[in-house]
Each structure stands twice: as structure tokens, then as C-alpha cells.
XYZ file of C-alpha atoms in Angstrom:
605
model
C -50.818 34.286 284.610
C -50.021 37.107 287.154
C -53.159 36.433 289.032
C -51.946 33.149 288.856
C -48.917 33.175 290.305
C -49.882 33.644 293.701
C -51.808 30.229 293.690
C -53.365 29.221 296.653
C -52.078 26.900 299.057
C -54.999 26.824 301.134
C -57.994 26.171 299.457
C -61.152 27.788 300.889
C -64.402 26.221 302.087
C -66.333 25.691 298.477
C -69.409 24.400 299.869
C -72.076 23.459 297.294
C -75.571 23.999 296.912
C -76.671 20.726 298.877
C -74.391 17.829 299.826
C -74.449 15.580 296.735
C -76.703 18.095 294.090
C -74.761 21.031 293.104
C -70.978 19.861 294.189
C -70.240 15.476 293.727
C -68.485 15.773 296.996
C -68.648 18.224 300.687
C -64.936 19.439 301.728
C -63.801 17.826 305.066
C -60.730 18.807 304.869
C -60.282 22.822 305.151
C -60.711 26.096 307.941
C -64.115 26.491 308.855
C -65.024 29.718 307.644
C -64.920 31.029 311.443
C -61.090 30.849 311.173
C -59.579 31.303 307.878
C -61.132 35.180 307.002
C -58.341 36.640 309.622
C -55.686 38.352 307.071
C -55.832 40.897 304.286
C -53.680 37.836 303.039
C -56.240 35.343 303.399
C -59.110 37.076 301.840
C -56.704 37.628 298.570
C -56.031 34.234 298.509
C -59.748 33.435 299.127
C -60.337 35.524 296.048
C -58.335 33.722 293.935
C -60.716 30.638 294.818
C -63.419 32.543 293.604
C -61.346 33.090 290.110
C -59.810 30.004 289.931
C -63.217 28.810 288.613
C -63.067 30.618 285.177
C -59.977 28.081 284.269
C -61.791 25.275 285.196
C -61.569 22.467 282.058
C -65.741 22.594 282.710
C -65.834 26.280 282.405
C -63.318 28.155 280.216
C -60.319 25.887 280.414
C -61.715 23.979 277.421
C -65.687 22.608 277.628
C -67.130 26.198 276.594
C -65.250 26.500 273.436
C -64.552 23.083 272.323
C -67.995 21.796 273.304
C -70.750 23.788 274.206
C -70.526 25.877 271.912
C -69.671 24.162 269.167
C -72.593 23.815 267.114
C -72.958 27.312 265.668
C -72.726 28.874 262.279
C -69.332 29.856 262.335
C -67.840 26.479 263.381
C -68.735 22.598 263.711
C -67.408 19.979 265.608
C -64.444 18.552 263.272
C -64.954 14.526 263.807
C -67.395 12.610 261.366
C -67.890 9.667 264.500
C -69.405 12.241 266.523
C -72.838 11.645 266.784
C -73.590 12.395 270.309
C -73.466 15.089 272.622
C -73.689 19.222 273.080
C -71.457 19.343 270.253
C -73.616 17.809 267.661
C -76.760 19.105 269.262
C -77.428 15.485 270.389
C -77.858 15.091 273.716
C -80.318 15.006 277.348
C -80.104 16.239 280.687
C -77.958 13.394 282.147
C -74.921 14.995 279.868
C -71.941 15.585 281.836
C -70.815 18.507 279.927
C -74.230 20.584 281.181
C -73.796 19.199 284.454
C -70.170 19.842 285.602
C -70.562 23.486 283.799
C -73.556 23.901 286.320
C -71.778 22.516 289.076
C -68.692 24.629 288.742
C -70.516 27.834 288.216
C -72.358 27.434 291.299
C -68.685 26.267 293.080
C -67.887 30.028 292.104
C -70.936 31.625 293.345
C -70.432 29.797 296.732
C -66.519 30.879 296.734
C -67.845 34.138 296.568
C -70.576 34.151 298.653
C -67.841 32.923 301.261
C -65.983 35.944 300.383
C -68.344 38.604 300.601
C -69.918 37.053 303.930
C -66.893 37.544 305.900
C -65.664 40.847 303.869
C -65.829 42.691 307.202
C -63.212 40.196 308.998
C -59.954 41.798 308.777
C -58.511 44.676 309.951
C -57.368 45.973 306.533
C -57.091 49.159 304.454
C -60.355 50.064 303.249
C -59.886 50.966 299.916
C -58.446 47.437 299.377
C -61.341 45.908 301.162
C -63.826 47.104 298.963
C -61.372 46.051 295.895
C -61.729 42.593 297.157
C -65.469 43.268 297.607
C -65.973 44.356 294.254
C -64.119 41.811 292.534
C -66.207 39.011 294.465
C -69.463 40.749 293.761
C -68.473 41.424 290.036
C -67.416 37.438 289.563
C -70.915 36.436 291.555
C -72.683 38.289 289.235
C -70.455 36.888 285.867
C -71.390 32.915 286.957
C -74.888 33.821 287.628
C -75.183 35.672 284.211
C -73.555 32.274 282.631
C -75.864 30.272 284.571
C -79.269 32.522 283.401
C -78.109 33.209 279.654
C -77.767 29.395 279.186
C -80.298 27.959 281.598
C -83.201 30.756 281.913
C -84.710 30.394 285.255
C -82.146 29.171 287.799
C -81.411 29.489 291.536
C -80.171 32.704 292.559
C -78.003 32.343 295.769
C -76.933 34.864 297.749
C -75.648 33.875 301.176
C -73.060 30.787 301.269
C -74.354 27.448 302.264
C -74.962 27.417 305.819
C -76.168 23.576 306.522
C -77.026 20.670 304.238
C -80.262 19.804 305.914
C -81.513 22.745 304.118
C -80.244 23.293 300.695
C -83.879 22.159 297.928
C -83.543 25.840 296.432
C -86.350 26.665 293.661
C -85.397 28.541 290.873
C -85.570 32.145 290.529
C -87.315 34.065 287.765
C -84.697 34.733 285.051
C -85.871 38.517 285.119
C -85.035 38.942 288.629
C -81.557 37.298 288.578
C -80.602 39.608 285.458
C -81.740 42.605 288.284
C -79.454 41.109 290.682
C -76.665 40.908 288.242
C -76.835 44.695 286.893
C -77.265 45.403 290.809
C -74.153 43.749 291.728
C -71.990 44.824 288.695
C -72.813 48.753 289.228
C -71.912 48.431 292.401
C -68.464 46.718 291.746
C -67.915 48.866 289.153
C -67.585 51.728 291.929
C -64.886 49.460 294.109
C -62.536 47.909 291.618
C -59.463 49.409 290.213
C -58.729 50.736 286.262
C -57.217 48.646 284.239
C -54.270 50.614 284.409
C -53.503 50.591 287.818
C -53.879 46.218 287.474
C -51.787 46.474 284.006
C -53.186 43.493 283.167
C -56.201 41.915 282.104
C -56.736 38.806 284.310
C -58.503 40.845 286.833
C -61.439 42.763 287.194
C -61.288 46.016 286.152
C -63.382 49.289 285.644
C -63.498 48.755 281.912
C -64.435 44.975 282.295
C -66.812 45.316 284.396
C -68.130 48.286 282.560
C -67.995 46.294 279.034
C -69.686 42.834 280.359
C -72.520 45.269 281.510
C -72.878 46.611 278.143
C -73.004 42.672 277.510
C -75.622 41.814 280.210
C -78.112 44.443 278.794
C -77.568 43.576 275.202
C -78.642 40.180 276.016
C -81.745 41.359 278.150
C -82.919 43.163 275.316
C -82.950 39.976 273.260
C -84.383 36.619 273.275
C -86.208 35.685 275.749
C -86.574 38.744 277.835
C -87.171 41.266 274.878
C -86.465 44.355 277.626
C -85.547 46.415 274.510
C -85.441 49.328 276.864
C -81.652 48.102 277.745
C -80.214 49.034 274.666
C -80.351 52.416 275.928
C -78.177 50.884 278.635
C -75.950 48.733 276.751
C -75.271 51.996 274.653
C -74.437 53.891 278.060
C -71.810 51.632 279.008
C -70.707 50.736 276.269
C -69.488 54.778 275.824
C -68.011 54.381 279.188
C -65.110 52.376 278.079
C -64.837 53.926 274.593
C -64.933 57.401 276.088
C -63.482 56.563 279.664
C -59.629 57.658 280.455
C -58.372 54.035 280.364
C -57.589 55.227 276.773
C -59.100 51.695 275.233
C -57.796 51.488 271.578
C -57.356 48.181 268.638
C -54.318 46.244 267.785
C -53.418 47.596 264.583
C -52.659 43.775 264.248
C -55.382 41.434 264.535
C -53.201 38.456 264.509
C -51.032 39.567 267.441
C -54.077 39.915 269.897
C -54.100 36.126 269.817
C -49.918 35.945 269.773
C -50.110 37.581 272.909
C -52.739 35.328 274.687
C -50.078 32.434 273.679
C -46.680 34.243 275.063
C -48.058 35.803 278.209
C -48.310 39.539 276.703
C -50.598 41.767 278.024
C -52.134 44.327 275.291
C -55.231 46.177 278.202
C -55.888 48.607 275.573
C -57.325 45.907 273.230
C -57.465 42.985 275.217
C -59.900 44.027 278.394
C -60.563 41.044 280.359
C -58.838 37.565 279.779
C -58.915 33.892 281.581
C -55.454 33.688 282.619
C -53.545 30.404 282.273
C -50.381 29.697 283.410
C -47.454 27.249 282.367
C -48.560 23.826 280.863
C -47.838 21.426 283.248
C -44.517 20.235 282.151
C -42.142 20.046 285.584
C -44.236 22.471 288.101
C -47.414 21.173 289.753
C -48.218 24.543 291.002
C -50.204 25.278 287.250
C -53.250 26.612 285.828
C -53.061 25.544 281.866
C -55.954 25.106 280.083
C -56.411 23.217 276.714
C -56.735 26.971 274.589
C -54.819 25.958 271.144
C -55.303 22.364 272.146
C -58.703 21.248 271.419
C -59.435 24.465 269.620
C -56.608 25.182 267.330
C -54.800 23.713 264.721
C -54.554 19.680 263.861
C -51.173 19.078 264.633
C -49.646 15.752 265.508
C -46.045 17.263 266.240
C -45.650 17.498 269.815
C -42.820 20.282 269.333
C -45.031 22.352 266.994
C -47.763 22.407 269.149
C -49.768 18.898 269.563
C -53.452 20.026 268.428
C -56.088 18.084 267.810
C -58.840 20.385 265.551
C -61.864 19.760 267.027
C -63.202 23.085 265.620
C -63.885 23.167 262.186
C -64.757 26.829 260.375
C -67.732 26.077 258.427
C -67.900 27.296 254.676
C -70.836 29.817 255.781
C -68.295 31.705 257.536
C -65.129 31.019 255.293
C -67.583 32.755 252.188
C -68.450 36.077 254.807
C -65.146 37.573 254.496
C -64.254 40.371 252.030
C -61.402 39.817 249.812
C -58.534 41.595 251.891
C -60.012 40.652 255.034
C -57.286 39.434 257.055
C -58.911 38.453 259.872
C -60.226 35.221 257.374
C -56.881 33.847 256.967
C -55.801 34.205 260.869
C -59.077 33.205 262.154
C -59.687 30.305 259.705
C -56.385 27.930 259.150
C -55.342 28.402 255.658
C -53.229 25.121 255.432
C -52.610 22.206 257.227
C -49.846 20.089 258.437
C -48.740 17.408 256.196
C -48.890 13.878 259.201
C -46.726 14.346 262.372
C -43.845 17.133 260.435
C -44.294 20.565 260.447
C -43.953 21.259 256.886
C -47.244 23.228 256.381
C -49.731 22.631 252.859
C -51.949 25.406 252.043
C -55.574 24.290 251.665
C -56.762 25.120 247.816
C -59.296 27.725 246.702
C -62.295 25.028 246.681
C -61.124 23.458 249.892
C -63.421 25.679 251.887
C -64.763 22.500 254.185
C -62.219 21.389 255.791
C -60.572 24.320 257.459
C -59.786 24.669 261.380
C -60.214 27.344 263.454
C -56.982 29.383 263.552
C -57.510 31.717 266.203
C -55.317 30.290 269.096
C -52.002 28.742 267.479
C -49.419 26.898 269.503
C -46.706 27.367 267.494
C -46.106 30.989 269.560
C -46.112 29.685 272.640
C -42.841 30.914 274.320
C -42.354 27.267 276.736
C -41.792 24.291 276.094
C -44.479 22.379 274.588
C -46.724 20.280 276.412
C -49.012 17.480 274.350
C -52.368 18.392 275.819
C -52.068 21.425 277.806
C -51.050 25.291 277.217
C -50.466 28.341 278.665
C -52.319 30.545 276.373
C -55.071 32.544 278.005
C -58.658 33.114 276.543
C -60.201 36.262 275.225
C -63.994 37.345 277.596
C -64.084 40.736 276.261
C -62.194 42.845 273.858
C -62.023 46.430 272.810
C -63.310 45.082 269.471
C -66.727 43.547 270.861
C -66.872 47.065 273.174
C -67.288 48.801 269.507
C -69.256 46.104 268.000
C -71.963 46.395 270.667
C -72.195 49.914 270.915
C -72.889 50.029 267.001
C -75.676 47.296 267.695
C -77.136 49.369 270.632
C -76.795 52.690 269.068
C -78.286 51.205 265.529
C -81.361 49.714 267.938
C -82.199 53.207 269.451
C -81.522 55.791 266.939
C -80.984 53.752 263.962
C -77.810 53.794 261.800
C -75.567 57.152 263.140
C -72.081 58.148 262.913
C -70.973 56.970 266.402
C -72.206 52.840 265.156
C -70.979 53.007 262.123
C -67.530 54.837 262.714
C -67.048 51.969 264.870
C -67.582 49.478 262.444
C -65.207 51.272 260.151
C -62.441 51.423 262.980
C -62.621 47.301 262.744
C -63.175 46.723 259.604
C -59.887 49.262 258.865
C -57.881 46.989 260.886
C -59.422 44.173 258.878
C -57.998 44.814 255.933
C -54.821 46.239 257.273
C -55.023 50.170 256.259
C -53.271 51.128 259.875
C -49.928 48.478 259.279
C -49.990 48.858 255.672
C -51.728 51.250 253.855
C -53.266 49.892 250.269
C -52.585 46.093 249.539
C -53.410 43.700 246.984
C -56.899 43.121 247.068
C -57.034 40.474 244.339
C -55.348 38.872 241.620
C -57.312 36.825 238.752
C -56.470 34.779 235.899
C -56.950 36.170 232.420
C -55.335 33.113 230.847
C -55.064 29.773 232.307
C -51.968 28.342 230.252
C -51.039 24.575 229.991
C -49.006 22.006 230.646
C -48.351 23.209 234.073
C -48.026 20.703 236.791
C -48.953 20.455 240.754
C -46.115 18.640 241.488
C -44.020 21.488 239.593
C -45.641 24.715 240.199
C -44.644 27.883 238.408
C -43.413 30.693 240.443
C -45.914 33.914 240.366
C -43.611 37.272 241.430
C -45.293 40.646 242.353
C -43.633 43.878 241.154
C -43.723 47.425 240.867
C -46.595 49.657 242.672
C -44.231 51.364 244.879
C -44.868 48.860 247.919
C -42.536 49.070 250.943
C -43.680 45.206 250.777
C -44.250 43.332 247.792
C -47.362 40.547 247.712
C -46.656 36.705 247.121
C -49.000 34.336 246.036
C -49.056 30.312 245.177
C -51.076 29.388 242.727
C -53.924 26.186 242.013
C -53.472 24.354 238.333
C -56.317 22.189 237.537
C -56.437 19.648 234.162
C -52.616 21.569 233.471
C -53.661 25.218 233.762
C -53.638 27.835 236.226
C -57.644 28.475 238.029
C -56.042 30.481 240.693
C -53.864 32.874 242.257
C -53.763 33.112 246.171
C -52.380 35.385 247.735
C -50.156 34.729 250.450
C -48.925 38.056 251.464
C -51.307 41.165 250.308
C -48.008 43.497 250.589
C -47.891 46.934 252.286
C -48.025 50.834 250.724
C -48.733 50.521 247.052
C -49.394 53.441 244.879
C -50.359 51.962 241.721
C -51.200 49.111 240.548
C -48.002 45.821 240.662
C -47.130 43.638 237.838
C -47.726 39.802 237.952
C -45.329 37.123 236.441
C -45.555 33.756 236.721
C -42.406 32.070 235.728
C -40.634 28.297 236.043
C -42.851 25.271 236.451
C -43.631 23.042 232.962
C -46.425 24.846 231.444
C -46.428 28.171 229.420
C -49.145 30.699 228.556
C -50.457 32.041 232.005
C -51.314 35.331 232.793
C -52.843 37.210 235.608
C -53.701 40.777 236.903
C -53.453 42.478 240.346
C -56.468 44.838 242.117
C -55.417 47.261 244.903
C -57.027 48.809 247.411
C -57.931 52.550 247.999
C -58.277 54.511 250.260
C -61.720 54.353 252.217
C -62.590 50.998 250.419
C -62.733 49.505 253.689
C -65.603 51.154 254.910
C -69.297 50.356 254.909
C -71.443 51.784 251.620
C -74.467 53.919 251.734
C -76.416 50.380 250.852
C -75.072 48.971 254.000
C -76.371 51.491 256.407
C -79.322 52.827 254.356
C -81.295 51.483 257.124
C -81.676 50.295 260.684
C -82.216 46.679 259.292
C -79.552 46.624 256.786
C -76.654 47.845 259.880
C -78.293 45.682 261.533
C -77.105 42.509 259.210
C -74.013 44.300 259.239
C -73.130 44.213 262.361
C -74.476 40.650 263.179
C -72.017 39.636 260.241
C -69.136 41.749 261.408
C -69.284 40.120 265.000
C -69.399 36.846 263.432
C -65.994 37.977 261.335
C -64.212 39.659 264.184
C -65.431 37.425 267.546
C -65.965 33.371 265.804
C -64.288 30.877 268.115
C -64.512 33.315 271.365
C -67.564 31.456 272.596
C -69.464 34.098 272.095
C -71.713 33.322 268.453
C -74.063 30.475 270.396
C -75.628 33.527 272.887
C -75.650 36.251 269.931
C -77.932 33.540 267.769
C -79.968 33.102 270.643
C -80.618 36.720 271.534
C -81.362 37.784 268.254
C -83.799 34.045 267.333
C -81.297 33.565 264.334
C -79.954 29.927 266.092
C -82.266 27.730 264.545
C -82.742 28.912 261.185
C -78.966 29.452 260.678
C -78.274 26.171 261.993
C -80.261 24.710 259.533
C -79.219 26.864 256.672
C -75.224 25.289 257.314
C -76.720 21.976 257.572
C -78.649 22.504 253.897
C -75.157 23.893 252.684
C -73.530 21.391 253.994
C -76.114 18.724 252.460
C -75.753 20.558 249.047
C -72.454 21.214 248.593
C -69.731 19.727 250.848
C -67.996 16.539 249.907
C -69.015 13.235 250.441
C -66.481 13.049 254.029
C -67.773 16.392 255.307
C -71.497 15.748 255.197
C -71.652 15.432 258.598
C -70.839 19.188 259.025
C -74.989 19.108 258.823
C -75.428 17.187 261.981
C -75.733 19.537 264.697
C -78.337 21.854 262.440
C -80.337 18.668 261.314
C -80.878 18.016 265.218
C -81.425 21.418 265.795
C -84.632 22.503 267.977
C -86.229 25.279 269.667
C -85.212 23.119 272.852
C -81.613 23.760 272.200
C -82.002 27.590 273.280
C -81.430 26.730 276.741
C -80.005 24.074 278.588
C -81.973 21.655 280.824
C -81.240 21.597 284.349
C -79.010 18.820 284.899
C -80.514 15.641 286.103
C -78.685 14.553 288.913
C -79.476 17.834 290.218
C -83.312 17.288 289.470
C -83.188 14.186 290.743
C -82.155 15.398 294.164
C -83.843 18.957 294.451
C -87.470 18.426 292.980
C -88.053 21.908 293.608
C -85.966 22.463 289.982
C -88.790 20.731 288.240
C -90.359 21.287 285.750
C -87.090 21.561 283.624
C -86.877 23.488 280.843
C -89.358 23.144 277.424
C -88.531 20.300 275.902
C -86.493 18.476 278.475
């Protein structure tokens, strides 16, 4: 959004890997590279190129989250007709998705490669120079870590293009572009500036680049590499931004993290490092939106609410994970839906645990004027809360389960269940009597009272054959002291009766059982990412580095087999087509078909 702003009006030489593999089309119609590097101004703008990239709709402007990753445990692709394609696991190398994510990644790395190669040009402060420098290097580094995590072995490129008679590059050993990518990173992470002095968190800061390294050797120290010296690494850096003076703390609201990414709000204490999007299209050509709460949020066919069109369904697996008082489950994971093209609202039912979208990214917040298919909400790429979460992983790896892993579990899972905005809450409330005669159409009113709450708890309730099954809570309530009294009142039926739970202080916290050993954190903390992270594009690469993607693909599909209804079968699709081919990519085939020197392409392609 700030980044943004200052949108280019000059676009730079992109160049491409080779003049019909890596890039459809050469640019004929911008400075040679001889010319344009002149001006502080010109290199800034030439930067933005290299950024402009991450907003791409191939990158992180929608085909990451609404596509390619997709087929996880946490979430499925919400449309029973889809039976082809990354989404459903279902697909070959001629796939446009794989190539155009390819293509633009290696748009970026040639952007920068521009960048860095004439670095030098200007006459220009120094200390903004290597700002500039840093950022490019940092941003090289992130598209070649995207293209290695997903592909394995790929071209590593270095220098921009310099002629198209020349351009059949083999691929690189994924070991040594991982090298190059922890070499370029440490070195940005001496030239950029702290997050404070950017104050916000589309660009590249010390703490980003700091946190994404903690990242990079996390996933070196997994599948396929197995280095598991780097979690000794991914531990150091990780304590840089923890411990660094950029102060990094949590929300103590887990829902406005995502509020914020919708009305252009900058939280750089949680929120680290963000794709910025900006406007929606609507009246303004000079826009970067993106499709965030568009393809990935909410089915809505109200244009004013927020046109959405759920393609990301919250699978049961991950609906059942969450705690009772989590409230992270009923932000993350849409607890109603909207009834046709209103926006009158109809909570899903206890049992309706299938078909659920994600809720993450919700348009209704959005401060302008609502556009059908694109928004202005920017995307989470690293947050406090994943800083935490992988320095309990790395610390649990080398020393086992300690008090600096697990007090940063706790510091989540606090904020989880709301002890920092509210103190003890509701935890549950369960029938003791069912009643009858009570009717859908005419529900009984339940009313929460007593305890001492600053905030008293609401709750709706499910009636089944004319009795009460259920009481949901709507609102857990804030500050009790003892224990509330529950009423239900009105409706047709008589007879019901239910009782309240509360929390206590410390309940949120992990048990001894849970950290009893260095596999049982472990579990923990692969669950707890899946709780606090689903629908950031980040579950598909966690999977794969630890060698959980198959088998948990095929567990939701058996689930789904087993127990979903008859219309959400299909849930099973992507983990009944699941294969050990599916941990990476294939190189693309146009490109193969071009540049031999890609072949062989990956197992199983």
C-alpha cells in the first residue's frame, strides 16, 4: 500500500531467462539498461519492479493461496466439479498454474539482477545505496527460495540476461542454491533498515529478513535436504527478532491481525512482512489489488458485502484440532454462511463441520468501496506468531522440550483463548436436559448470567426431533469469577436445561503430557502451526519438510470417505490422487521443451 503508492511509471527492462522459455514475450519497448540506472530516483523505482512481483495474480495476488496450495490438511478446494488441476492434486507439467508461478519468479530474479548490476550507477548517499542493495539481494534470494522449496533443483541466476543467443541454463543443485540464499540474506540483513524506521511492513526489514532466515534453515533441515545441523541456525535467528530492539510482540487480538490486512493498518510488532495491495480497481488504473478475501474468503454473492466466492474450504481435520475456547477456530474457520445474495448471516450447526470456509481474510472490513473480484487487503509472509512457532520447533529439535519453546507456545496459545482481552471466559456449555416441543423455526432464547463478567456470553442453540442437542456459544464473555447461570427461555418447547464451564487461570497452557518429550512438543507444535498459520500458504511446505504430506493427505481423504455427506465426498479428491510426485513441482514444459538442459524433470514427471 505505501510501497505502492509510488507505482512506477517506467517499467524496467524484465528480461527473461531466454526469449520465449522463462518470460512468453522480450520487452521492446523500455531504456536499455545503459540509460535508465542514472537517479537515486530511478533505482527506487527500479526496485519497486523487483517487488511488484510478489502481487502478481501468479504469485501472491491469488494462485499461491487459492491454488497451489490448496490441497493440504487444513483446507480443500470448495467445488465438487473440480477434478483437475494443482488444486485437486490432478495435474502435469503443461499446467499453467506451475508455469506462470515459474515464469514470474524468475521475472523477479531478473528485475533484481538488473538492480544489483547497475547498483554502482548513481551518485547517491551511500547508506541508501546499500538499502536498495539489500532489499534487491534479500527479494533475489526470497524467489529463488520459492523456486527451490517447490521445484528442488532449479537454475540459479545471478547476473541479468545479457543476450538471447545464450540463455539453455542447467539447473543448479538444490543444496547450493539454499547456500546462495543464506549468503545473500546475511548479507542484506546488514544493509536494510528496522522495521521501525520503514513503519510498515511492505518492505524489507531487519526483522523480515531475519525471520524468513529462520524460515530458510527450518526448511533445510527437513525434507529433502535433512541438514539438521540448521536448526541450530533457525534457532539463532529466530532469537534475533524475539530478542532484537524492534520490540516484536502479538495482537492481543487474533482477529484484528487480519482486520488490519483488509483496512490498510499496519500492526509491525505482529505483522512483520506483508504483500501490500492497494485499492481494488474501482475508478484508478494506477492499482495493485489482489484477489485476498476474494477467492479465499467467505462465499458471498452480495457485491456490497464483499463478493466472495469460497474456493477454500476448512476441512473437518482441522475444524476437530481446536480446543474448546480457541478463538482462533471461529475467526479462522467461517462459522456461518450467507443466506443467497443478502447479507443476513446463518450460523452453520454443531454437525455441520464439512462445509465451512476459510475465514481468515473477510471483506466485509474493507474500508473502500467494494469491488466484485478484486481487494485491497494485503497478505500475511511472516508474522510474529510463526517467529515463536519456529523457534519452539528449532529449540525442541536441539535441546528437546525447554522453557524458551514452550513459553512460546503458551504466549500463542494465551492469545488463543483470549486470557490478555478477557481474562476467564466460558469455556463450554452442555445440555443436561434436552426438553421438547421446541422448534427451529422458533428457537428459545438461552441468556448468560451472573459470574461477575465485565461481558456476559451468548449462545444459539441446535434442537433436533423437538429438543435442545446443543448450546453454541457465540460470545465466550470477558472476566468471570465464578461460574454464570444459563436460562433458556421463549420458543415452544419446555424442559431444557444447561450448565456453563469457565476457564482458569493457566488452563491455556500446554500439560506435562504435552511436553514430556521431544516427540510429543513436537506434535504440538506441528498442530499449533496448523491452528495459528492455516490459509497463509504456508501448511503445503511444513508437510513436506517434515514427510507428513502424503499420509495426512490421505488420512482427510479416508475421513472424508467415512464420514462427510454424500455432497462433500469429494473433499477426498486431492488425497486419493496424492503421490510422492506431488512433493515437488515439475519443471514446466514449455520451458523443457525449449531448454533441454532442464531435463530430466523431476521424479515422476
Amino acid at each position: 500500500m505505501k510501497a505502492l503508492r509510488y507505482l512506477l511509471l517506467l517499467i524496467i527492462v524484465t528480461g527473461s531467462l531466454s526469449c520465449k522459455k522463462f518470460l512468453d514475450t522480450q520487452p521492446t519497448d523500455t531504456l536499455s539498461p545503459d540509460y535508465y540506472y542514472a537517479t537515486e530516483a530511478q533505482m527506487n523505482n527500479s526496485l519497486t519492479g523487483v517487488y511488484d512481483i510478489m502481487g502478481s495474480e501468479n504469485v501472491y495476488g491469488n494462485s499461491i493461496f487459492t491454488r497451489l496450495t490448496a490441497a493440504t490438511d487444513e483446507s480443500y478446494y470448495q467445488r465438487s466439479t473440480q477434478a483437475t488441476g494443482t488444486q485437486v492434486l490432478n495435474f502435469d507439467s503443461s499446467d499453467p498454474d506451475i508455469r506462470l508461478l515459474w515464469q514470474s519468479l524468475y521475472q523477479g530474479i531478473e528485475r533484481a539482477n538488473l538492480v544489483l548490476a547497475n547498483i554502482k550507477k548513481p551518485a547517491m548517499d551511500e547508506t541508501k545505496r546499500g538499502v536498495i542493495e539489500g532489499e534487491a539481494l534479500f527479494l533475489r534470494a526470497y524467489y529463488h527460495f520459492l523456486l527451490v522449496s517447490n521445484w528442488g533443483d532449479v537454475p540459479m541466476i545471478l547476473k541479468p540476461t545479457a543476450s538471447i543467443v545464450s540463455t539453455d541454463v542447467a539447473r543448479t543443485p538444490a543444496r547450493e542454491v539454499y547456500d546462495q540464499i543464506l549468503s545473500d540474506m546475511t548479507k542484506a540483513e546488514g544493509l536494510v533498515k528496522s522495521i521501525a524506521e520503514i513503519g510498515f511492513g511492505g518492505r524489507v526489514s531487519k526483522s523480515a529478513v531475519q525471520g524468513i532466515l529462520a524460515r530458510v534453515n527450518l526448511y533445510m533441515a527437513g525434507y529433502p535436504l535433512k541438514d539438521v545441523s540448521r536448526y541450530a541456525e533457525a534457532l539463532s535467528w529466530a532469537k534475533k527478532v524475539v530478542s532484537g530492539p524492534a520490540g516484536h510482540a502479538l495482537n492481543n487480538d487474533y482477529k484484528q491481525i487480519f482486520i488490519n490486512y483488509a483496512q490498510d493498518k499496519y500492526d509491525t510488532k505482529e505483522s512483520i512482512w506483508e504483500v501490500e495491495f492497494w485499492g481494488n480497481r474501482l475508478g484508478n488504473a494506477y492499482t495493485e489489488a489482489g484477489r485476498v478475501g476474494n477467492n479465499n474468503g467467505i462465499l458471498c454473492t452480495n457485491e456490497k458485502e464483499g463478493y466472495g466466492y469460497g474456493f477454500i474450504g476448512a476441512t473437518p481435520g482441522l475444524f476437530k484440532l481446536y480446543e474448546n475456547g480457541d478463538l482462533r477456530r471461529d475467526w479462522a474457520i467461517a462459522p456461518f454462511r450467507y443466506n443467497g445474495a443478502t447479507t443476513t448471516r446463518i450460523n452453520w450447526t454443531a454437525a455441520e463441520i464439512y462445509q465451512r470456509n476459510s475465514g481468515k481474510f473477510r471483506r466485509e472490513y474493507e474500508l473502500l468501496e467494494k469491488q466484485k473480484n478484486y481487494t485491497p487487503q494485503n497478505f500475511p509472509l511472516l508474522r510474529y506468531a510463526d517467529v515463536l512457532l519456529m523457534l519452539a520447533e528449532a529449540s525442541n529439535e536441539v535441546n528437546g522440550p525447554g522453557t524458551e519453546g514452550i513459553d512460546a507456545v503458551n504466549l500463542l496459545r494465551k492469545r488463543a483463548f483470549g486470557k490478555n482481552l478477557s481474562g476467564e471466559q466460558v469455556r463450554t456449555i452442555s445440555v443436561t436436559a434436552g426438553g421438547a416441543g421446541y422448534l427451529a423455526t422458533n428457537p428459545p432464547v438461552i441468556t448468560i448470567t451472573g459470574g461477575g463478567a465485565s461481558r456476559n456470553a451468548t449462545a444459539t442453540v441446535t434442537i433436533v426431533g423437538g429438543k435442545i442437542t446443543a448450546v453454541n456459544i457465540t460470545d465466550f464473555g470477558a472476566f468471570y469469577t465464578s461460574i454464570p447461570t444459563v436460562t433458556i427461555s421463549g420458543g415452544a418447547g419446555t424442559g431444557a436445561l444447561a450448565k456453563a464451564t469457565i476457564s482458569v487461570v493457566g488452563d491455556e497452557s500446554l500439560t506435562p503430557a504435552q511436553t514430556a518429550s521431544k516427540e510429543a512438543f513436537r506434535t504440538v507444535i506441528k498442530e499449533e502451526r496448523e491452528k495459528e498459520l492455516c490459509f497463509e500458504a504456508l501448511r503445503r511446505a511444513d508437510l513436506i519438510r517434515w514427510e507428513d504430506y502424503v499420509g495426512k493427505l490421505q488420512k482427510t481423504a479416508a475421513e472424508a470417505t467415512a464420514g462427510a455427506p454424500a455432497n462433500f465426498k469429494y473433499i477426498a479428491i486431492g488425497g486419493n490422487n496424492v503421490d510422492v510426485r506431488h512433493l515437488l513441482f515439475p519443471i514446466p514444459l514449455y520451458e523443457t521443451s525449449v531448454n533441454k538442459l532442464l531435463l530430466p524433470n523431476n521424479k515422476g514427471w
